[in-house]
PDB file of C-alpha atoms in Angstrom:
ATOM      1  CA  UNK A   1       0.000   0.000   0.000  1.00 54.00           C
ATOM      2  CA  UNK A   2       1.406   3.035  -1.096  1.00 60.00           C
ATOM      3  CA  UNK A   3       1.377   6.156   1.073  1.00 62.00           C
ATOM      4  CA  UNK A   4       1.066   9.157  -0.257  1.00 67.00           C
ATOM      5  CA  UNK A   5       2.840  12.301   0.486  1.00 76.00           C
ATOM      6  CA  UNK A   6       0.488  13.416   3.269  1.00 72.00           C
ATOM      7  CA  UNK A   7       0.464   9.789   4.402  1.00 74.00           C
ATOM      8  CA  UNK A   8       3.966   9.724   5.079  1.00 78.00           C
ATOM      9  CA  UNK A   9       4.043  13.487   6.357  1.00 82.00           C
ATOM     10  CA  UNK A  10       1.656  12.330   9.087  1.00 84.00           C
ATOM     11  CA  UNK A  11       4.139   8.900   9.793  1.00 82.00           C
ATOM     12  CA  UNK A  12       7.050  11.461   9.744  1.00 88.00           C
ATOM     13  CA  UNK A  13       4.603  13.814  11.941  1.00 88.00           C
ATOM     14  CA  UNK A  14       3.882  10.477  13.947  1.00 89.00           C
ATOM     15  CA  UNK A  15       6.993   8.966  14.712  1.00 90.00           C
ATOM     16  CA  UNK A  16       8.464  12.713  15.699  1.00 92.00           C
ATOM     17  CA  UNK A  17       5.964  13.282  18.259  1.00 92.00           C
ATOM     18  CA  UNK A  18       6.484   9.644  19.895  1.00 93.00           C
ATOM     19  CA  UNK A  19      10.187  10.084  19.647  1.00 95.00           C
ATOM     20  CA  UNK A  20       9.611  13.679  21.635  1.00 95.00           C
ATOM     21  CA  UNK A  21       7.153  12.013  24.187  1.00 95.00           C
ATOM     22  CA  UNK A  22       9.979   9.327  24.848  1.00 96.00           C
ATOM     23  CA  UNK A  23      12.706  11.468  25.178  1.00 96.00           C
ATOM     24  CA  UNK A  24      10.609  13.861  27.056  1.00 96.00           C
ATOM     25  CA  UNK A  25       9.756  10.408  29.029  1.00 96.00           C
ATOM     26  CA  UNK A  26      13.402   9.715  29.569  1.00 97.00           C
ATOM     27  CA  UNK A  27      14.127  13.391  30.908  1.00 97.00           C
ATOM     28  CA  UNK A  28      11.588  12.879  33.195  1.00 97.00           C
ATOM     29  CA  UNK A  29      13.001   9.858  34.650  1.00 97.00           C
ATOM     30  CA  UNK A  30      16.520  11.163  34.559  1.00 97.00           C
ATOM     31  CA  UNK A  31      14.870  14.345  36.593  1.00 97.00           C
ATOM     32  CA  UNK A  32      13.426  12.126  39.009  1.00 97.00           C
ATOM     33  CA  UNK A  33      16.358  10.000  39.410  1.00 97.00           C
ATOM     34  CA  UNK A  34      18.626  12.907  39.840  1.00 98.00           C
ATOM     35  CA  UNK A  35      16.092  14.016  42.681  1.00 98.00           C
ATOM     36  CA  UNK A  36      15.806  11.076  44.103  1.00 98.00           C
ATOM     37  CA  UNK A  37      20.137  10.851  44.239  1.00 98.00           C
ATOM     38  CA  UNK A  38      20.279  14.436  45.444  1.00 98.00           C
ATOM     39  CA  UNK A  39      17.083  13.553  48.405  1.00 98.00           C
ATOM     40  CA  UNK A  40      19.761  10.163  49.186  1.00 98.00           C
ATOM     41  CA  UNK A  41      22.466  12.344  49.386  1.00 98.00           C
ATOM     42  CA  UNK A  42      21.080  14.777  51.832  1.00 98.00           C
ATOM     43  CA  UNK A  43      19.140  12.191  53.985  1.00 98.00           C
ATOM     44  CA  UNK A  44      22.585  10.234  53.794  1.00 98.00           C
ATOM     45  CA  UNK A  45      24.457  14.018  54.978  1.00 98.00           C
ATOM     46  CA  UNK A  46      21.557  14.164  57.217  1.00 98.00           C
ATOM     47  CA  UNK A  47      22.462  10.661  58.795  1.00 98.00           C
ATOM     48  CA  UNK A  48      26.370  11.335  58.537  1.00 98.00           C
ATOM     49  CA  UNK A  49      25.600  14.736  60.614  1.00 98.00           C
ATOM     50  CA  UNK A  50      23.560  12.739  62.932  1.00 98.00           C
ATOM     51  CA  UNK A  51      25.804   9.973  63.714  1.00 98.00           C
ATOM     52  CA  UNK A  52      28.866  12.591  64.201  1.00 98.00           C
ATOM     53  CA  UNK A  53      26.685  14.517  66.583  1.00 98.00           C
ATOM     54  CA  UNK A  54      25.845  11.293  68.527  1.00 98.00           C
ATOM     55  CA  UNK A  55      29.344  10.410  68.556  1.00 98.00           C
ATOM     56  CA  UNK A  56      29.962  13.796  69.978  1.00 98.00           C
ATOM     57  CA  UNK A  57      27.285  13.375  72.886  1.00 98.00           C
ATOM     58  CA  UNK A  58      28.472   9.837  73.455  1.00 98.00           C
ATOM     59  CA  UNK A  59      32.479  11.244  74.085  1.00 98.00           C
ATOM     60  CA  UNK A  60      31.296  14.192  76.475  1.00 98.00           C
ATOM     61  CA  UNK A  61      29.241  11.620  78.339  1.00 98.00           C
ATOM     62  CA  UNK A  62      32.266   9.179  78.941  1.00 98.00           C
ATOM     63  CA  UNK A  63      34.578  12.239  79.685  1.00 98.00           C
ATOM     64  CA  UNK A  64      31.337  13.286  82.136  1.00 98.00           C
ATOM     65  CA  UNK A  65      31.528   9.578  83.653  1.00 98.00           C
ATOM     66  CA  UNK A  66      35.343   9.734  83.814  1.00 98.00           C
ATOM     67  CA  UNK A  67      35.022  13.241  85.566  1.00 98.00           C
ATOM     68  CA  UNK A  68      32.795  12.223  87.866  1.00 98.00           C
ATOM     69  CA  UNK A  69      34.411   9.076  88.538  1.00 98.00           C
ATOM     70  CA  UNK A  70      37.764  10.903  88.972  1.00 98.00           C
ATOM     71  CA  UNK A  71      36.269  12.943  91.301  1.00 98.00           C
ATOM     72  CA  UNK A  72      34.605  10.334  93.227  1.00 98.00           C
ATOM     73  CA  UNK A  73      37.076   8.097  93.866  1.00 98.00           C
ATOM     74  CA  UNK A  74      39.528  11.391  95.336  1.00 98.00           C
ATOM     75  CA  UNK A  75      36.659  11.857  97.595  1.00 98.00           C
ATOM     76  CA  UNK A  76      37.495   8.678  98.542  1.00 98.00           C
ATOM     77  CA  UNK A  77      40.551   8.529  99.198  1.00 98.00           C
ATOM     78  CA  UNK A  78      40.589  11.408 100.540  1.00 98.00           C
ATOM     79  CA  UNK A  79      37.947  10.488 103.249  1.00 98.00           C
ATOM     80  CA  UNK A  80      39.824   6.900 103.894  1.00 98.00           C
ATOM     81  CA  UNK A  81      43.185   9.017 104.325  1.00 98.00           C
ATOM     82  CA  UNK A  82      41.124  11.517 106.835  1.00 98.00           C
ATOM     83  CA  UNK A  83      39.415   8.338 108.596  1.00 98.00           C
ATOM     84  CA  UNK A  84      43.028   6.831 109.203  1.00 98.00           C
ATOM     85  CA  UNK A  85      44.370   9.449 110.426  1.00 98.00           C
ATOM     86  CA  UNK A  86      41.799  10.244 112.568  1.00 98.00           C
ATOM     87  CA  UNK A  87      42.401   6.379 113.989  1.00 98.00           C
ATOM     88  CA  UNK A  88      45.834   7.147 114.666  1.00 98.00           C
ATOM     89  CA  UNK A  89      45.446  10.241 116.138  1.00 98.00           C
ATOM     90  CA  UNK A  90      43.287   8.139 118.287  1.00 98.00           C
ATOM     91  CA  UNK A  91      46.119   5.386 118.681  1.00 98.00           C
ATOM     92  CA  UNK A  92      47.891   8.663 119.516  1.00 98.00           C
ATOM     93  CA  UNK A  93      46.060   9.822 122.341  1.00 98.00           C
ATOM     94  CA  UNK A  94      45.254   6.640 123.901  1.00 98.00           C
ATOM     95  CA  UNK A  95      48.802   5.732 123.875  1.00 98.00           C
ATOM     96  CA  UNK A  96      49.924   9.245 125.808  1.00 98.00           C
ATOM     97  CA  UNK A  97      46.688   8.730 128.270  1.00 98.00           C
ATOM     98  CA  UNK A  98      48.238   5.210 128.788  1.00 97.00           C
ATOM     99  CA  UNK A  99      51.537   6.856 129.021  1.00 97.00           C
ATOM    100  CA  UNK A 100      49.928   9.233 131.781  1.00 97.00           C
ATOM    101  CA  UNK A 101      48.474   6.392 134.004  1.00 97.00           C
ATOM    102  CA  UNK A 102      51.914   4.637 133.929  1.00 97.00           C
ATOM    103  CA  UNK A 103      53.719   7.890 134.919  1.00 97.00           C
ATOM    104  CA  UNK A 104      50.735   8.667 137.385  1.00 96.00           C
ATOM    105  CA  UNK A 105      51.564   4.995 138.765  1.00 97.00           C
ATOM    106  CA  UNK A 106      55.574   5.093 138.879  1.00 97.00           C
ATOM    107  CA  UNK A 107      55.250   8.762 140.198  1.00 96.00           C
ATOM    108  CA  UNK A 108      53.235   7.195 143.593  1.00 96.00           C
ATOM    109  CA  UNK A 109      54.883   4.220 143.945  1.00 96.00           C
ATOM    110  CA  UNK A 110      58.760   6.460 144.283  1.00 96.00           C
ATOM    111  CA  UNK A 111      56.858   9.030 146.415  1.00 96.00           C
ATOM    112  CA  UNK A 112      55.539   6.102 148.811  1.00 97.00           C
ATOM    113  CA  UNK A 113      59.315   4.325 148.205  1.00 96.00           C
ATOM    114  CA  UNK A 114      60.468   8.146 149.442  1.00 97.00           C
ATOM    115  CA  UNK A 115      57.984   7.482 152.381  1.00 97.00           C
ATOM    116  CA  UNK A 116      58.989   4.471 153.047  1.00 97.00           C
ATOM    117  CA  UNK A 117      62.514   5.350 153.524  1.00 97.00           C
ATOM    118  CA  UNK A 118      61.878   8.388 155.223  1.00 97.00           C
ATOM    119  CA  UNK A 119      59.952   6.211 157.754  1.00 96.00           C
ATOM    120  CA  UNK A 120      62.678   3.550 157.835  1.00 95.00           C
ATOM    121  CA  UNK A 121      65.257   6.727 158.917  1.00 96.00           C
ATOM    122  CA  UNK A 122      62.950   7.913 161.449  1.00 96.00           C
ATOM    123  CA  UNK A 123      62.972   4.635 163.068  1.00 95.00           C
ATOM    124  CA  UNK A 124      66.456   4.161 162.638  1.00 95.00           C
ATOM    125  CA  UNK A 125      66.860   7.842 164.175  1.00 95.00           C
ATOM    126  CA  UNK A 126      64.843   7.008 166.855  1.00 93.00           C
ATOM    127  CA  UNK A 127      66.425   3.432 167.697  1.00 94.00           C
ATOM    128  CA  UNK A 128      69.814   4.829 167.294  1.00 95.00           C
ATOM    129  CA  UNK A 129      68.762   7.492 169.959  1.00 93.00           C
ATOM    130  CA  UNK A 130      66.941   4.729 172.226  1.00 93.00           C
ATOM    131  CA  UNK A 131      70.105   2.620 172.049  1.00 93.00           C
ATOM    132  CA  UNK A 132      72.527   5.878 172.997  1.00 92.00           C
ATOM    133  CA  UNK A 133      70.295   6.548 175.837  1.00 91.00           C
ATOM    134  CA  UNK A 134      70.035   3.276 177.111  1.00 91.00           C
ATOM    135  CA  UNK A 135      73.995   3.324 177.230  1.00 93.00           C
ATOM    136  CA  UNK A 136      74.203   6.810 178.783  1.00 89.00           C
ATOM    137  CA  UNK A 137      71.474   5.390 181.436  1.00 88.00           C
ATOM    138  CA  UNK A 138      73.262   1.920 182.227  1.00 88.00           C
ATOM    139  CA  UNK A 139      77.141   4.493 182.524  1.00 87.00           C
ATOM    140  CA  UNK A 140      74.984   6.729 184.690  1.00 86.00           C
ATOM    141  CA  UNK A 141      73.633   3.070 186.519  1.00 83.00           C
ATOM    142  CA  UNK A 142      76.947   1.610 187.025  1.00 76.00           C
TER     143      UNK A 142
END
């Protein structure tokens, strides 16, 4: 069948317009693809950002924890350091009370020795004397 020159005007006419729908077909698609790739790109900057930021948080909360630990055990030690040395100042001062006593106790038994001895001398003294005047009486008898 033989076209004629209209015929193949409107084939020509034809097959231009379905080659301009397709490639207007195909620019749409490449538009929406490069939308889509630039909407994955930014939710993937978006998710990048995110992580870094949650990275961020996570490293000032284990320098927090580390701070606080730091600080707690110092308390510590410094409250175990204050509690011994509170026991030995307690050591301390029961040893000089003990210390006392035992003075107190040395200091009354060489004041009673003193006693003692003075006592002794007095009755010595006094014997000595006894003795002397017997003598003197028994010359004075005889």
């Amino acid at each position: 069948a033989a076209l004629g020159s209209g015929g193949l005007r409107a084939v020509s006419r034809a097959r231009a317009v379905s080659h301009q729908r397709a490639a207007a077909r195909r620019a749409a698609a490449r538009s929406a693809a490069q939308r889509r790739k630039e909407s994955l790109e930014l939710e993937l900057a978006w998710a990048l950002q995110t992580e870094a930021e949650e990275k961020i948080a996570i490293v000032a909360a284990v320098n927090d924890m580390r701070e606080t630990l730091k600080a707690r055990d110092e308390n510590e030690a410094a409250a175990a350091e204050s509690e011994e040395q509170r026991q030995l100042d307690e050591m301390d001062a029961r040893w000089r009370h003990r210390d006392a006593a035992v003075m107190a106790v040395l200091a009354a038994d060489a004041a009673e020795a003193e006693k003692q001895r003075q006592e002794a001398e007095t009755v010595e003294r006094a014997r000595v004397a006894s003795e002397e005047e017997r003598t003197r009486a028994e010359a004075a008898a005889a």
